[in-house]
Rosetta silent file (secondary structure, phi, psi, omega in degrees, C-alpha in Angstrom):
SEQUENCE: XXXXXXXXXXXXXXXXXXXXXXXXXXXXXXXXXXXXXXXXXXXXXXXXXXXXXXXXXXXXXXXXXXXXXXXXXXXXXXXXXXXXXXXXXXXXXXXXXXXXXXXXXXXXXXXXXXXXXXXXXXXXXXXXXXXXXXXXXXXXXXXXXXXXXXXXXXXXXXXXXXXXXXXXX
SCORE:     score description
SCORE:     0.000 S_00000001
   1 L     0.000  139.305 -174.847   68.602  132.167  113.709 S_00000001
   2 L  -114.519   52.606  179.292   72.129  130.823  113.760 S_00000001
   3 L   -75.904  139.459  179.303   73.031  130.663  110.096 S_00000001
   4 L  -128.353  158.553  179.395   76.704  130.451  109.306 S_00000001
   5 H   -56.152  -31.732 -178.657   78.563  130.570  105.991 S_00000001
   6 H   -68.851  -13.841  177.007   79.306  126.842  106.238 S_00000001
   7 H   -70.705  -13.899  177.691   75.570  126.123  105.977 S_00000001
   8 H   -70.213  -29.667 -173.312   75.856  127.026  102.291 S_00000001
   9 H   -58.087  -52.559 -178.729   77.928  123.889  101.623 S_00000001
  10 H   -64.898  -33.727  177.686   75.178  121.230  101.869 S_00000001
  11 H   -66.673  -43.028  179.204   72.781  123.379   99.852 S_00000001
  12 H   -65.201  -38.446  178.569   75.440  123.920   97.193 S_00000001
  13 H   -64.794  -40.314  175.974   76.227  120.195   97.087 S_00000001
  14 H   -63.940  -43.020  178.774   72.559  119.404   96.559 S_00000001
  15 H   -64.571  -35.245  178.504   72.334  122.047   93.844 S_00000001
  16 H   -65.863  -41.539  177.876   75.472  120.611   92.223 S_00000001
  17 H   -64.124  -47.600 -179.911   73.957  117.132   92.091 S_00000001
  18 H   -63.611  -45.035  178.952   70.689  118.426   90.643 S_00000001
  19 H   -64.352  -40.676  177.754   72.483  120.688   88.179 S_00000001
  20 H   -62.656  -43.593  177.675   74.865  117.928   87.138 S_00000001
  21 H   -64.617  -37.447  178.161   71.989  115.546   86.513 S_00000001
  22 H   -64.987  -42.989  179.406   70.174  118.234   84.528 S_00000001
  23 H   -64.454  -42.168  178.346   73.243  118.869   82.348 S_00000001
  24 H   -63.270  -43.646  179.702   73.699  115.135   81.743 S_00000001
  25 H   -64.271  -41.549 -177.773   70.029  114.739   80.868 S_00000001
  26 H   -73.580  -31.871 -177.836   70.037  117.731   78.535 S_00000001
  27 H   -88.351  -26.218 -178.062   73.291  116.833   76.804 S_00000001
  28 H  -109.304  -15.044 -178.496   72.772  113.089   76.507 S_00000001
  29 L   -85.987 -174.774 -177.374   68.992  112.803   76.383 S_00000001
  30 L   -83.635   41.388 -175.324   66.574  113.388   73.535 S_00000001
  31 L  -111.314   33.547  179.649   66.451  117.127   74.193 S_00000001
  32 L   -58.972  129.466  179.727   68.451  118.412   71.235 S_00000001
  33 L    87.686    4.715 -178.945   67.592  122.044   70.652 S_00000001
  34 H   -64.063  -25.350 -179.089   66.071  122.590   74.119 S_00000001
  35 H   -67.760  -21.346 -179.814   68.292  125.665   74.596 S_00000001
  36 H   -68.738  -21.821  176.109   66.362  127.445   71.843 S_00000001
  37 H   -60.667  -36.465  178.995   63.355  127.639   74.179 S_00000001
  38 H   -89.760    0.502  179.656   65.373  130.125   76.247 S_00000001
  39 L    78.507   25.998 -179.305   66.664  131.885   73.141 S_00000001
  40 L  -107.014  150.754  171.985   70.210  130.606   73.543 S_00000001
  41 L   -82.357  166.807 -178.860   72.530  129.146   70.964 S_00000001
  42 H   -59.848  -44.316 -176.885   74.045  125.723   71.562 S_00000001
  43 H   -68.177  -41.183  177.984   77.493  127.127   72.370 S_00000001
  44 H   -64.370  -39.600  178.500   76.188  129.767   74.791 S_00000001
  45 H   -63.080  -41.857  177.318   74.123  127.097   76.563 S_00000001
  46 H   -61.643  -47.768 -178.476   77.221  124.901   76.951 S_00000001
  47 H   -62.028  -44.389 -180.000   79.279  127.793   78.345 S_00000001
  48 H   -65.968  -42.150 -177.264   76.549  128.847   80.789 S_00000001
  49 H   -64.210  -49.773 -177.526   75.838  125.306   81.980 S_00000001
  50 H   -73.606  -32.767  174.317   79.438  124.354   82.701 S_00000001
  51 H   -64.367  -42.609  179.132   80.299  127.776   84.094 S_00000001
  52 H   -65.568  -41.034  177.909   77.318  127.607   86.458 S_00000001
  53 H   -62.218  -40.455  178.521   78.250  124.099   87.582 S_00000001
  54 H   -66.450  -40.553  178.850   81.778  125.236   88.369 S_00000001
  55 H   -60.996  -42.385  178.103   80.512  128.266   90.304 S_00000001
  56 H   -67.792  -37.481  178.597   78.287  126.023   92.420 S_00000001
  57 H   -62.254  -33.605  177.312   81.173  123.563   92.881 S_00000001
  58 H   -61.424  -36.879  177.263   83.265  126.382   94.367 S_00000001
  59 H   -78.817  -34.032 -177.161   80.644  126.760   97.107 S_00000001
  60 H   -70.464  -31.400 -178.257   80.075  123.022   97.465 S_00000001
  61 L  -130.264   74.614 -173.884   83.748  122.253   98.050 S_00000001
  62 L   -68.571  -16.458 -178.222   85.322  125.333   99.673 S_00000001
  63 L   -99.979    2.774  176.693   88.503  123.515  100.731 S_00000001
  64 L   -90.878  150.445  178.911   89.336  122.135   97.288 S_00000001
  65 L   -70.961  137.933 -179.542   91.678  123.995   94.988 S_00000001
  66 H   -62.591  -38.678 -179.482   89.898  125.986   92.296 S_00000001
  67 H   -62.230  -41.766  178.240   92.345  124.859   89.631 S_00000001
  68 H   -62.076  -43.093  179.683   91.623  121.203   90.407 S_00000001
  69 H   -66.638  -35.227  177.650   87.878  121.789   90.162 S_00000001
  70 H   -64.041  -44.363  179.792   88.346  123.647   86.886 S_00000001
  71 H   -64.774  -37.622  177.044   90.300  120.732   85.422 S_00000001
  72 H   -64.455  -42.081  178.519   87.635  118.271   86.613 S_00000001
  73 H   -62.483  -39.885  177.311   84.920  120.377   84.961 S_00000001
  74 H   -65.164  -39.807  178.562   86.888  120.383   81.700 S_00000001
  75 H   -65.998  -39.975  177.999   87.315  116.612   81.915 S_00000001
  76 H   -63.602  -41.042  177.075   83.589  116.144   82.535 S_00000001
  77 H   -60.627  -39.947  178.256   82.853  118.309   79.495 S_00000001
  78 H   -67.020  -40.800  178.645   85.150  116.112   77.390 S_00000001
  79 H   -63.987  -40.160  178.214   83.502  112.935   78.705 S_00000001
  80 H   -62.307  -42.533  179.471   80.061  114.333   77.877 S_00000001
  81 H   -65.021  -39.472  177.371   81.160  115.113   74.330 S_00000001
  82 H   -67.301  -41.483 -179.862   82.577  111.619   73.897 S_00000001
  83 H   -64.431  -28.425  179.449   79.426  110.062   75.386 S_00000001
  84 H   -63.357  -26.317  178.551   77.273  111.978   72.898 S_00000001
  85 L   -69.266  -23.494 -178.305   78.705  109.887   70.080 S_00000001
  86 L   -91.279   -9.126 -179.016   77.217  106.775   71.726 S_00000001
  87 L  -117.969   27.395  176.126   73.702  108.172   72.185 S_00000001
  88 L    58.971   35.951  172.726   73.111  109.405   68.626 S_00000001
  89 L  -113.954  158.579 -179.573   73.827  113.034   69.489 S_00000001
  90 L   -85.296  124.457  175.147   76.292  115.231   67.689 S_00000001
  91 L  -107.965  145.870 -179.749   79.509  115.737   69.565 S_00000001
  92 L  -150.361  153.118  176.166   81.975  118.372   68.528 S_00000001
  93 H   -64.419  -31.744  179.799   85.178  119.948   69.657 S_00000001
  94 H   -63.501  -35.237  176.486   83.448  123.331   69.395 S_00000001
  95 H   -65.285  -41.404  178.788   81.005  122.276   72.136 S_00000001
  96 H   -66.764  -37.360  176.676   83.893  121.345   74.406 S_00000001
  97 H   -62.962  -39.058  176.419   85.585  124.671   73.641 S_00000001
  98 H   -63.612  -41.792  174.878   82.346  126.407   74.637 S_00000001
  99 H   -57.495  -45.722 -177.674   82.363  124.395   77.892 S_00000001
 100 H   -63.741  -38.015  178.803   85.966  125.467   78.449 S_00000001
 101 H   -63.772  -44.894  178.355   85.156  129.135   77.844 S_00000001
 102 H   -63.524  -42.664  179.610   82.376  129.031   80.436 S_00000001
 103 H   -64.868  -46.665 -178.312   84.569  127.185   82.935 S_00000001
 104 H   -66.756  -35.434  178.507   87.527  129.509   82.440 S_00000001
 105 H   -61.214  -44.976  179.387   85.344  132.617   82.725 S_00000001
 106 H   -67.794  -39.708  178.517   84.078  131.508   86.139 S_00000001
 107 H   -61.588  -45.941 -179.628   87.585  130.484   87.206 S_00000001
 108 H   -62.615  -41.889  177.757   89.013  133.874   86.213 S_00000001
 109 H   -62.384  -39.425 -179.164   86.249  135.694   88.084 S_00000001
 110 H   -67.188  -23.634 -178.134   86.926  133.572   91.160 S_00000001
 111 H   -87.500   -8.919 -176.139   90.595  134.566   91.083 S_00000001
 112 H   -57.911  -47.142 -178.340   89.980  138.326   91.029 S_00000001
 113 H   -65.812  -36.601  176.999   89.914  138.701   94.809 S_00000001
 114 H   -63.547  -43.600  178.902   93.074  136.590   95.178 S_00000001
 115 H   -64.481  -40.436  178.373   94.865  138.751   92.627 S_00000001
 116 H   -61.577  -42.738  179.298   93.674  141.929   94.370 S_00000001
 117 H   -63.168  -43.822  179.669   95.017  140.634   97.691 S_00000001
 118 H   -61.849  -39.471  179.400   98.370  139.753   96.109 S_00000001
 119 H   -66.209  -42.827 -179.166   98.642  143.248   94.611 S_00000001
 120 H   -68.282  -51.187 -169.288   97.768  144.892   97.944 S_00000001
 121 H   -92.205  -29.758 -173.271   99.795  142.731  100.313 S_00000001
 122 H  -131.315   31.753 -175.191  102.594  141.290   98.205 S_00000001
 123 L   -62.198  -25.145 -178.003  102.901  143.686   95.299 S_00000001
 124 L   -90.941   -4.820 -178.764  106.675  144.072   95.603 S_00000001
 125 L   -93.595  157.301  173.708  107.399  140.315   95.564 S_00000001
 126 L   -82.125  165.060  178.988  107.865  138.081   92.544 S_00000001
 127 H   -64.162  -33.931  178.232  105.414  135.248   91.918 S_00000001
 128 H   -65.191  -40.223  178.567  108.140  132.741   92.817 S_00000001
 129 H   -67.516  -37.721  177.672  108.661  134.433   96.199 S_00000001
 130 H   -65.162  -43.803  179.623  104.928  134.422   96.856 S_00000001
 131 H   -63.379  -36.445  179.540  104.715  130.721   95.972 S_00000001
 132 H   -65.940  -28.620 -179.887  107.638  129.947   98.304 S_00000001
 133 H   -84.045  -10.272 -174.796  105.748  131.568  101.189 S_00000001
 134 L   -67.543  116.220 -177.762  102.564  129.574  100.518 S_00000001
 135 H   -65.521  -28.262 -179.399  101.938  127.373  103.569 S_00000001
 136 H   -67.057  -28.989 -179.297   99.820  124.942  101.533 S_00000001
 137 H   -81.386  -19.643 -175.737  102.838  124.050   99.409 S_00000001
 138 H   -61.460  -37.120 -178.258  105.089  123.441  102.409 S_00000001
 139 L   -70.419  -22.612 -179.404  103.552  120.041  103.125 S_00000001
 140 L   -90.686  -12.987  179.960  104.229  118.909   99.547 S_00000001
 141 L   -70.804  150.161  177.967  107.868  119.974   99.519 S_00000001
 142 L   -64.985  135.068  178.247  110.470  117.297   99.998 S_00000001
 143 L   -78.278  139.761  177.900  111.565  117.050  103.578 S_00000001
 144 L   -81.248  124.234 -178.876  115.276  117.599  104.210 S_00000001
 145 L  -103.236  136.900  178.562  116.731  114.471  105.741 S_00000001
 146 L   -66.082  126.759  175.393  119.825  114.607  107.885 S_00000001
 147 L  -117.546  130.811 -177.825  122.705  112.934  106.106 S_00000001
 148 L   -67.163  152.908  179.848  125.857  112.162  108.064 S_00000001
 149 L   -72.030  147.837 -179.584  129.121  113.779  107.030 S_00000001
 150 L   -65.361  146.389  177.592  131.526  111.691  104.992 S_00000001
 151 L    89.580  -10.624 -179.151  134.327  109.964  106.835 S_00000001
 152 L   -89.760  164.963  178.533  132.450  109.630  110.112 S_00000001
 153 H   -64.394  -34.380  178.110  131.410  106.378  111.769 S_00000001
 154 H   -63.616  -37.943 -179.343  127.801  107.368  111.192 S_00000001
 155 H   -63.353  -43.916  179.272  128.453  107.694  107.451 S_00000001
 156 H   -63.769  -43.485  179.153  129.848  104.164  107.225 S_00000001
 157 H   -63.170  -41.928  178.669  126.929  102.818  109.213 S_00000001
 158 H   -62.127  -45.392 -179.355  124.507  104.746  107.031 S_00000001
 159 H   -64.321  -40.300  178.394  126.125  103.437  103.851 S_00000001
 160 H   -62.515  -46.754 -179.914  126.045   99.852  105.135 S_00000001
 161 H   -63.278  -39.101  179.650  122.361  100.091  106.039 S_00000001
 162 H   -66.583  -39.898 -178.924  121.560  101.678  102.699 S_00000001
 163 H   -69.778  -29.544  176.230  123.419   99.010  100.749 S_00000001
 164 H   -73.302  -37.711 -177.975  121.548   96.279  102.608 S_00000001
 165 H   -76.571  -36.333 -178.832  118.196   97.898  102.021 S_00000001
 166 L  -124.227   79.301 -177.232  118.871   98.794   98.379 S_00000001
 167 L   -66.495  151.335  178.040  121.250   96.180   96.954 S_00000001
 168 L   -71.339  147.772 -179.279  123.029   96.898   93.671 S_00000001
 169 L   -96.805    0.000    0.000  121.641   95.095   90.646 S_00000001
């Protein structure tokens, strides 16, 4: 058998779709109180559901930033709470806070190995120095453009071209 770690991705994406649909059905459908069947309170059910969805999303999208996925999960939780007002369900800020607790718990757990690596390999550096070394950030940094020195013929030519392209208002 030739199973590889990347084979987890399509399974996780399928599980994410099914889990997402289940959460939408349970939170927006006529299933108020369904969490009591499992002996859970409403807030614990919210935290577990959104935390589990985020954990599966980490496997489903391994090349996406965890922080971005966490923010998307929080936004989805807010949209669900707002949508509950339109389907005769009770929406509350406390439910969204429970979603956020579940999401943040999974996010924090996912960061443990990254923090351990930073302590082992880069323990003597500041966080700013570590961020400066991050290759993923290099592509987002502004590129340094060569600017001609003042007083040269190139500078005059550069200034003329710039003034033609960006006229003063």
